[in-house]
Short mmCIF file of C-alpha atoms in Angstrom, two decimals:
data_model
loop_
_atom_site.label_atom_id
_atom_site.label_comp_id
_atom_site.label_asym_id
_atom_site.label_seq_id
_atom_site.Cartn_x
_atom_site.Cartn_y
_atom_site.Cartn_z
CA UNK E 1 102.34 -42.08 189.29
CA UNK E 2 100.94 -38.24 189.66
CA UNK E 3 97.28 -38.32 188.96
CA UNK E 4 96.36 -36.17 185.69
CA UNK E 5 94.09 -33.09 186.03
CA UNK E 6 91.01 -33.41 183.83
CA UNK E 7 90.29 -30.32 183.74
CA UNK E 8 91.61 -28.24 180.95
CA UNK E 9 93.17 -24.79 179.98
CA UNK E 10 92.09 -21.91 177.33
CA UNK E 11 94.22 -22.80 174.95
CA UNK E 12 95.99 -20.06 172.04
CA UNK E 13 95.28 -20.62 169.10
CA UNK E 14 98.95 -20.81 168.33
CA UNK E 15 99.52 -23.63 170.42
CA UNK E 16 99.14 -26.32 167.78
CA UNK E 17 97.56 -25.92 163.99
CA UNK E 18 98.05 -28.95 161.05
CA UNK E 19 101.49 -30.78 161.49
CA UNK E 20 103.01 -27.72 163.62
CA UNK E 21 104.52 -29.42 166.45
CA UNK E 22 105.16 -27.89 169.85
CA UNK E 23 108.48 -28.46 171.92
CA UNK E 24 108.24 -28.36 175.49
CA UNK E 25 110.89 -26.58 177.10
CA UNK E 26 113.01 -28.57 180.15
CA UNK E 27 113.16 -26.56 183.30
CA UNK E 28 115.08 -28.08 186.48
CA UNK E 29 112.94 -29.78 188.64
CA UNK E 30 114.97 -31.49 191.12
CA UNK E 31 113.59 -34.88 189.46
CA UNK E 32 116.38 -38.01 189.68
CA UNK E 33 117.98 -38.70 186.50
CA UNK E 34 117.08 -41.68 183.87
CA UNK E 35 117.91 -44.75 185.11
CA UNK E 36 121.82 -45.70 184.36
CA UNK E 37 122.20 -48.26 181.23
CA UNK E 38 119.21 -47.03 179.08
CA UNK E 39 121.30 -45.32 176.80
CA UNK E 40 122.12 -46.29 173.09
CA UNK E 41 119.80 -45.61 169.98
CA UNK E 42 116.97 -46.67 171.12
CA UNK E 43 116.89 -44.45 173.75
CA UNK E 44 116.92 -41.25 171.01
CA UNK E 45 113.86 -43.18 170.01
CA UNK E 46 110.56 -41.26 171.38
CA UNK E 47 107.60 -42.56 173.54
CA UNK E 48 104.28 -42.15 171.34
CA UNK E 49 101.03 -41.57 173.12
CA UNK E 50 97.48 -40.68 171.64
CA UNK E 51 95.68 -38.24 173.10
CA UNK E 52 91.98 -37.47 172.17
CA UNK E 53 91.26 -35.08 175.81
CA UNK E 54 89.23 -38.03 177.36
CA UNK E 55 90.07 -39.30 181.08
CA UNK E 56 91.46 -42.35 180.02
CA UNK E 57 94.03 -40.57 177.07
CA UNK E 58 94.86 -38.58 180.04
CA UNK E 59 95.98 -41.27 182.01
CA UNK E 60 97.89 -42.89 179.15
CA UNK E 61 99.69 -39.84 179.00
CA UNK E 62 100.56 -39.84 182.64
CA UNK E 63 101.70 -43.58 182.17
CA UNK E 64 103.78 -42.52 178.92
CA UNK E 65 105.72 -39.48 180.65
CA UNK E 66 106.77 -41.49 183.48
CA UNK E 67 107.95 -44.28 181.03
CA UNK E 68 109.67 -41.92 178.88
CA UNK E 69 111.40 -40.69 182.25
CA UNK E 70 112.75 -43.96 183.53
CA UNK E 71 114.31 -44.61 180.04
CA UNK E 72 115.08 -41.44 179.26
CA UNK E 73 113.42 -41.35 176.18
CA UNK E 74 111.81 -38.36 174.24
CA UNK E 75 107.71 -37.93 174.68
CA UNK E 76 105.49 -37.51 171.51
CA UNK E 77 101.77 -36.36 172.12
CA UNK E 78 100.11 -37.22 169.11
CA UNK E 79 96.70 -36.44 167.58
CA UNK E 80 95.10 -37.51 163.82
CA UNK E 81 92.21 -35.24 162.18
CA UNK E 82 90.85 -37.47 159.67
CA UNK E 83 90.72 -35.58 156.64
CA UNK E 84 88.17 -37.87 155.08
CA UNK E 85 86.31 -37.09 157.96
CA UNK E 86 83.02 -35.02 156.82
CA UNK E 87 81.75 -32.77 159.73
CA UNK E 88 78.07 -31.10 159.43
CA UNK E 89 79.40 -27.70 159.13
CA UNK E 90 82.64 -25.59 158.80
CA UNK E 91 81.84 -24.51 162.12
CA UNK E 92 81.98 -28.11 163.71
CA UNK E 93 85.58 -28.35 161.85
CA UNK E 94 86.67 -25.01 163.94
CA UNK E 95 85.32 -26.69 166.69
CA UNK E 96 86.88 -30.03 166.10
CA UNK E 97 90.83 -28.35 165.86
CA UNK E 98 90.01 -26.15 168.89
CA UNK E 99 89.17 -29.31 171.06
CA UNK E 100 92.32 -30.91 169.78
CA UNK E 101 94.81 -28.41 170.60
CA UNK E 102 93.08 -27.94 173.87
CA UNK E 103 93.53 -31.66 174.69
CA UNK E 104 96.96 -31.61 173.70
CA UNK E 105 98.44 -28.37 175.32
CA UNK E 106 96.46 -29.10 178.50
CA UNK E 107 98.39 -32.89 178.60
CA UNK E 108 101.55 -30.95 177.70
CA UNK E 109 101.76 -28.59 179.90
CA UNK E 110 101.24 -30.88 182.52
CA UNK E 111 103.70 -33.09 181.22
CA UNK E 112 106.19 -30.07 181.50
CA UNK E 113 105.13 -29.69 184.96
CA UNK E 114 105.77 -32.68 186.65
CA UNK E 115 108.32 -34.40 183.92
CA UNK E 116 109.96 -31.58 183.56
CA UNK E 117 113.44 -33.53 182.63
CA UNK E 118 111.60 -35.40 179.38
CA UNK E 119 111.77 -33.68 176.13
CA UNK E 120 107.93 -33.78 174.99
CA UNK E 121 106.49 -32.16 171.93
CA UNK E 122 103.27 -32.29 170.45
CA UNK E 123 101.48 -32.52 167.09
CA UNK E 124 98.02 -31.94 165.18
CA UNK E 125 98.33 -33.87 162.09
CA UNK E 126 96.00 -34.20 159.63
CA UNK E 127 95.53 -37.79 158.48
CA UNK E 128 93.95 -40.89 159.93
CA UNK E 129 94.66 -42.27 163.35
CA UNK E 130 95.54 -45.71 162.76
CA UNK E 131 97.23 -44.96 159.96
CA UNK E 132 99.51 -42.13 161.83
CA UNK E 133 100.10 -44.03 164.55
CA UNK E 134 101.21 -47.31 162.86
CA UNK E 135 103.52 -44.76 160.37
CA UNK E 136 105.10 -42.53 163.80
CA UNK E 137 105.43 -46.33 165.01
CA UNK E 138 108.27 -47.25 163.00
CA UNK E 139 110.77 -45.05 164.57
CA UNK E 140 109.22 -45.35 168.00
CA UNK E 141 110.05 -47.25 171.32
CA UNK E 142 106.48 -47.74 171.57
CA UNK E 143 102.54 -46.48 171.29
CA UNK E 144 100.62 -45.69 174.46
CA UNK E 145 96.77 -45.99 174.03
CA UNK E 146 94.20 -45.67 176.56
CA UNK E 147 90.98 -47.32 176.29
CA UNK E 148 88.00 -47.10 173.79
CA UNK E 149 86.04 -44.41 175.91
CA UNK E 150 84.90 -41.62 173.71
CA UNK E 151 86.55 -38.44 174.47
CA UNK E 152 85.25 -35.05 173.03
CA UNK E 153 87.59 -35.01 170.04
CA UNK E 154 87.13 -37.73 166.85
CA UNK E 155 90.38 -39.57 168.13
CA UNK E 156 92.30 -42.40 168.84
CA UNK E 157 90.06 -44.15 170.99
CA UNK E 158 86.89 -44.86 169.06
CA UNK E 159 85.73 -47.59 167.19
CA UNK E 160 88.31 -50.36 165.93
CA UNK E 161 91.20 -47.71 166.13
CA UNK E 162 92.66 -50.02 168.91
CA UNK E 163 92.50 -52.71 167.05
CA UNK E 164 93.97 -51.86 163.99
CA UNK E 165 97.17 -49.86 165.47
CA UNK E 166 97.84 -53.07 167.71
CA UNK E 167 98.01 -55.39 164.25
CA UNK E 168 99.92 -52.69 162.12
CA UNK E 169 102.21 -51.38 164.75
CA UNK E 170 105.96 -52.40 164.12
CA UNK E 171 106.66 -50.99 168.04
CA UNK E 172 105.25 -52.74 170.86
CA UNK E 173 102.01 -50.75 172.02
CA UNK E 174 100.90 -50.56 175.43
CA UNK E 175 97.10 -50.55 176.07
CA UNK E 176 95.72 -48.43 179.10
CA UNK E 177 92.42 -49.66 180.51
CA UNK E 178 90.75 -46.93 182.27
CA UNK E 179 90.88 -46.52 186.04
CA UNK E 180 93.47 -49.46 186.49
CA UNK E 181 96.31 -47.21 186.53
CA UNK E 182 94.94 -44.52 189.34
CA UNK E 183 93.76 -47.05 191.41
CA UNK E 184 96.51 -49.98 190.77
CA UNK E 185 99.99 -47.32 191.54
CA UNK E 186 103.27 -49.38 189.45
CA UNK E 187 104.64 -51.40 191.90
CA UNK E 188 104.48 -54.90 191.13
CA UNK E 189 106.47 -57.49 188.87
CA UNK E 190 106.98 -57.16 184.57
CA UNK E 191 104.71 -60.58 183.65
CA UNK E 192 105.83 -61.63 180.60
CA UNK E 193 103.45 -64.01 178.50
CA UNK E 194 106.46 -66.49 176.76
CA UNK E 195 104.80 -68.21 173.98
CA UNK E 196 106.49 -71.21 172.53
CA UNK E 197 107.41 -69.62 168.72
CA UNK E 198 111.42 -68.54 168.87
CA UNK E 199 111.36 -65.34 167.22
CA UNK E 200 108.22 -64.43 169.00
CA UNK E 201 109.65 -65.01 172.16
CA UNK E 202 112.91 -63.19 171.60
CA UNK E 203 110.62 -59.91 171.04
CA UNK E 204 108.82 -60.42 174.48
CA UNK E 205 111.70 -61.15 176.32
CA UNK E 206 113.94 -58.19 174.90
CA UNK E 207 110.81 -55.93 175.59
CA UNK E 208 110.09 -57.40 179.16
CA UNK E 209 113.60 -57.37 180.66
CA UNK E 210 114.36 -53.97 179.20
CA UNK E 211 111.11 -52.26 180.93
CA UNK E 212 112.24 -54.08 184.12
CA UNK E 213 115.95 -52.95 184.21
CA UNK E 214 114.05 -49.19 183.61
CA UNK E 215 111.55 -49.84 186.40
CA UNK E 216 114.16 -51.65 188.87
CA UNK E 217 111.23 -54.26 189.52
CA UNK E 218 111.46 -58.16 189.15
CA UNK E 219 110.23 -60.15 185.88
CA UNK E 220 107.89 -63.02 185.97
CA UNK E 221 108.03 -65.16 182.19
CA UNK E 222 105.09 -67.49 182.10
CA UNK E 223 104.14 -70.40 180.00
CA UNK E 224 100.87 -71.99 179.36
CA UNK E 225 100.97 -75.58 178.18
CA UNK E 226 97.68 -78.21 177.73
CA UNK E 227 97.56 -81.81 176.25
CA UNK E 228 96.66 -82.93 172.87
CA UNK E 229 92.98 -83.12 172.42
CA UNK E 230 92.69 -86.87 171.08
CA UNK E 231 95.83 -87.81 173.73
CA UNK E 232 93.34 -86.53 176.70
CA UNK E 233 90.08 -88.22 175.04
CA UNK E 234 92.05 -92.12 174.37
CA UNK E 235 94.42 -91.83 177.23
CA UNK E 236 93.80 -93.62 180.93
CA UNK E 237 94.20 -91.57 184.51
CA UNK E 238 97.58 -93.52 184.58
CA UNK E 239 99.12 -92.51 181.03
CA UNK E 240 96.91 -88.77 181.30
CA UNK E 241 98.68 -88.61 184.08
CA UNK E 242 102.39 -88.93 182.97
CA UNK E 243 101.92 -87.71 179.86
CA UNK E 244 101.31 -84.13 181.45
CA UNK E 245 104.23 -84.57 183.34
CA UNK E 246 106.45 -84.94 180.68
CA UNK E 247 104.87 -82.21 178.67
CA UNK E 248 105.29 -79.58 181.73
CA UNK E 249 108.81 -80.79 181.98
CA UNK E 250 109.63 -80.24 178.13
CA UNK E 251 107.67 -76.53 178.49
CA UNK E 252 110.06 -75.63 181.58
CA UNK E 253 112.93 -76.53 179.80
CA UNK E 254 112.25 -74.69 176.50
CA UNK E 255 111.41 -71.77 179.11
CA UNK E 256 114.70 -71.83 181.12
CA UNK E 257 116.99 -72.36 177.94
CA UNK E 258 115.15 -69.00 176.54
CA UNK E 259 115.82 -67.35 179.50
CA UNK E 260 119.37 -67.98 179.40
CA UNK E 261 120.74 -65.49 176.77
CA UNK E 262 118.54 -62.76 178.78
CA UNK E 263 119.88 -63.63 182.05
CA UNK E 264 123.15 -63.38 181.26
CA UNK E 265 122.39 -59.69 179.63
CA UNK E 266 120.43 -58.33 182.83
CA UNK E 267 121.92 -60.29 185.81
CA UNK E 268 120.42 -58.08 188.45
CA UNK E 269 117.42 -58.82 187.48
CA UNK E 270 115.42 -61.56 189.45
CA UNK E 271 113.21 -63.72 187.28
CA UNK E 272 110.73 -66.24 187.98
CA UNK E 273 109.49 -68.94 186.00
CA UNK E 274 105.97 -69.58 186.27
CA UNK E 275 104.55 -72.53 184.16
CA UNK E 276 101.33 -74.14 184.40
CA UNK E 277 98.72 -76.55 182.30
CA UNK E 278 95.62 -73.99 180.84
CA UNK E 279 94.66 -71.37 178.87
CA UNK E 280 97.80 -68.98 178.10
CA UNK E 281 95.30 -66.02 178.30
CA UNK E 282 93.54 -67.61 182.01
CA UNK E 283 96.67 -67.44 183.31
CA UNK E 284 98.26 -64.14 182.20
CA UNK E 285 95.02 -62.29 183.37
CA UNK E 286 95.29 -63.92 186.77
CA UNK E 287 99.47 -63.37 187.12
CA UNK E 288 98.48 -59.87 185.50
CA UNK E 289 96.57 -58.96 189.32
CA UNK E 290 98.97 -56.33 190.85
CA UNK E 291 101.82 -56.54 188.34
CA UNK E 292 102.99 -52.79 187.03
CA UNK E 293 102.46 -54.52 183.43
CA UNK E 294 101.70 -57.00 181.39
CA UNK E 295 103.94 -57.88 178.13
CA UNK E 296 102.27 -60.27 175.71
CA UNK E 297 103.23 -61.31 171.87
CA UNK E 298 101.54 -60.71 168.52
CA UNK E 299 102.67 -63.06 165.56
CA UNK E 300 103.58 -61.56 162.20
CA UNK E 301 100.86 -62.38 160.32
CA UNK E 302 98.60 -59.58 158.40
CA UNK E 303 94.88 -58.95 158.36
CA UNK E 304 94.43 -57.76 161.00
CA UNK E 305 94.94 -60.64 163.40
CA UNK E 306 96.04 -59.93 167.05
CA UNK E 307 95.04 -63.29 168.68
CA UNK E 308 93.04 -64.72 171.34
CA UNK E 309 95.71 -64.07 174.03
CA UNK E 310 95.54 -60.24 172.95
CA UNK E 311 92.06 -59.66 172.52
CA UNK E 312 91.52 -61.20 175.88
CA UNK E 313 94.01 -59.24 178.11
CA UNK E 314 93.69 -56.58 176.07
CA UNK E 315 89.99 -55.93 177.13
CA UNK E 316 90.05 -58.07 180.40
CA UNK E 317 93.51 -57.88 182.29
CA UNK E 318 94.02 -55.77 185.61
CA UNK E 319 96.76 -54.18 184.44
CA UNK E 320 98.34 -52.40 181.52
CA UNK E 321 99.33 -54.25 178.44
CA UNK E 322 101.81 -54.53 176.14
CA UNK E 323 101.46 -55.84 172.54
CA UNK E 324 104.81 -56.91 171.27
CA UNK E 325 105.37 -57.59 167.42
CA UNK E 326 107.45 -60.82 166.42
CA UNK E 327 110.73 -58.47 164.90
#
């Protein structure tokens, strides 16, 4: 991936006011097409990312081009001015949209520089960002957030932001810890996080084996499994002992017959199964080491849960996430 320049542009004051939204135009750049087979409705779904000017937006956006190229998707920069949001002065307002259009025409234009084959466009839009992002989420392929750094613009990345868009989002949202993108190039294995509810499953899996058939890489589905508390307290080193065998062996077996239906959809892809007694989030941080991404599953319920396994990788894993919604 093309490293970002941090550095920014002056930036016209036409460039991007309220809900205006600014198309880039597609010159020929010699780039290679989309990858074959990504076509379909989703694809005329766009690629969200937030951008809020900081280093780590920035490389979000990098990450969100280049995934909006290999599935030849449309790219939406987005960023929310809180209207609610009570400033010291009319001046620090001025100052407030000038810094936001500045972020975002400095990210687009180099998105038209080095993407030059994605269809990007970008938007000022006054109204919360959690609450914008979750809304632009429903007709989305996904939300691409870097990390919690403050950048110089009241944006996506402060606070509990995060937080909420990952437990409102309908659209998987990918999670870009600072840093591990520049130094960590994509070039490893899709690790997908399997967990053992059906429908939750089905959302990783269609999510995992579609971003590997875009990236042309292999997909790793792992399952955690562990023993019944009061089994492991009562139980001898004998009957402990088989016991966990049989338990592994029932885990790999839900695993592989879940697989299945996938398999048969994407057969050039190779797939691994990886299963192992723990911690589901232990392991995914530790398979996570070197992979190009990490694809984990959020239940349906409200209130703002996410889960132990999120929170964890979320703030923790070497590589970037992705927070899938049971459908």
């Amino acid at each position: 991936m093309k490293h970002l320049p941090f550095e920014r542009e002056a930036v016209p004051r036409s460039v991007a006011h309220h809900t205006r939204t600014t198309p880039a135009p597609r010159p020929t750049t010699g780039r290679s097409p989309p990858p074959v087979g990504m076509r379909g409705d989703i694809v005329q779904q766009p690629v969200i990312v937030g951008v809020d000017g900081s280093s780590n937006s920035l490389l979000a956006v990098g990450w969100a081009a280049d995934e909006a190229h290999r599935r030849g998707a449309p790219l939406l920069l987005l960023h929310g001015h809180d209207p609610g949001h009570e400033p010291f002065s009319r001046r620090d307002t001025e100052k407030e949209h000038q810094a936001a259009e500045q972020a975002l025409h400095s990210a687009l234009s180099w998105v038209q520089d080095h993407f030059g084959d994605v269809e990007a466009g970008a938007e000022l839009v006054d109204s919360p960002e959690a609450e914008l992002l979750a809304e632009r989420g429903r007709e989305a392929q996904m939300i691409v957030l870097g990390s919690r750094r403050p950048g110089p613009v009241t944006g996506f990345l402060l606070g509990s932001v995060g937080l909420r868009v990952l437990s409102r989002a309908v659209c998987p949202v990918v999670m870009i810890r600072g840093g591990d993108v520049d130094r960590h190039p994509r070039k490893g294995e899709i690790v997908a996080g399997v967990p053992a509810e059906e429908k939750e499953a089905a959302a990783v899996l269609d999510f995992a084996f579609r971003t590997a058939a875009a990236h042309g890489v292999p997909l790793r589905a792992a399952r955690a499994w562990g023993l019944p508390a009061m089994f492991a307290q009562r139980s001898g080193a004998t009957s402990l002992s088989g016991r966990a065998g049989e338990i592994e062996g029932h885990n790999r077996s839900e695993l592989l017959d879940l697989l299945k239906p996938w398999r048969r959809r994407y057969p050039d892809i190779a797939v691994t199964e990886h299963v192992e007694r723990g911690f589901a989030a232990e392991m995914l941080m530790t398979l996570a080491a070197g992979a190009e991404l990490l694809v984990v599953g959020r239940s349906g319920r409200g209130g703002g849960y996410v889960g132990h396994v999120v929170h964890s990788t979320m703030h923790f894993a070497n590589a970037p996430v992705a927070v899938v919604p049971a459908e």
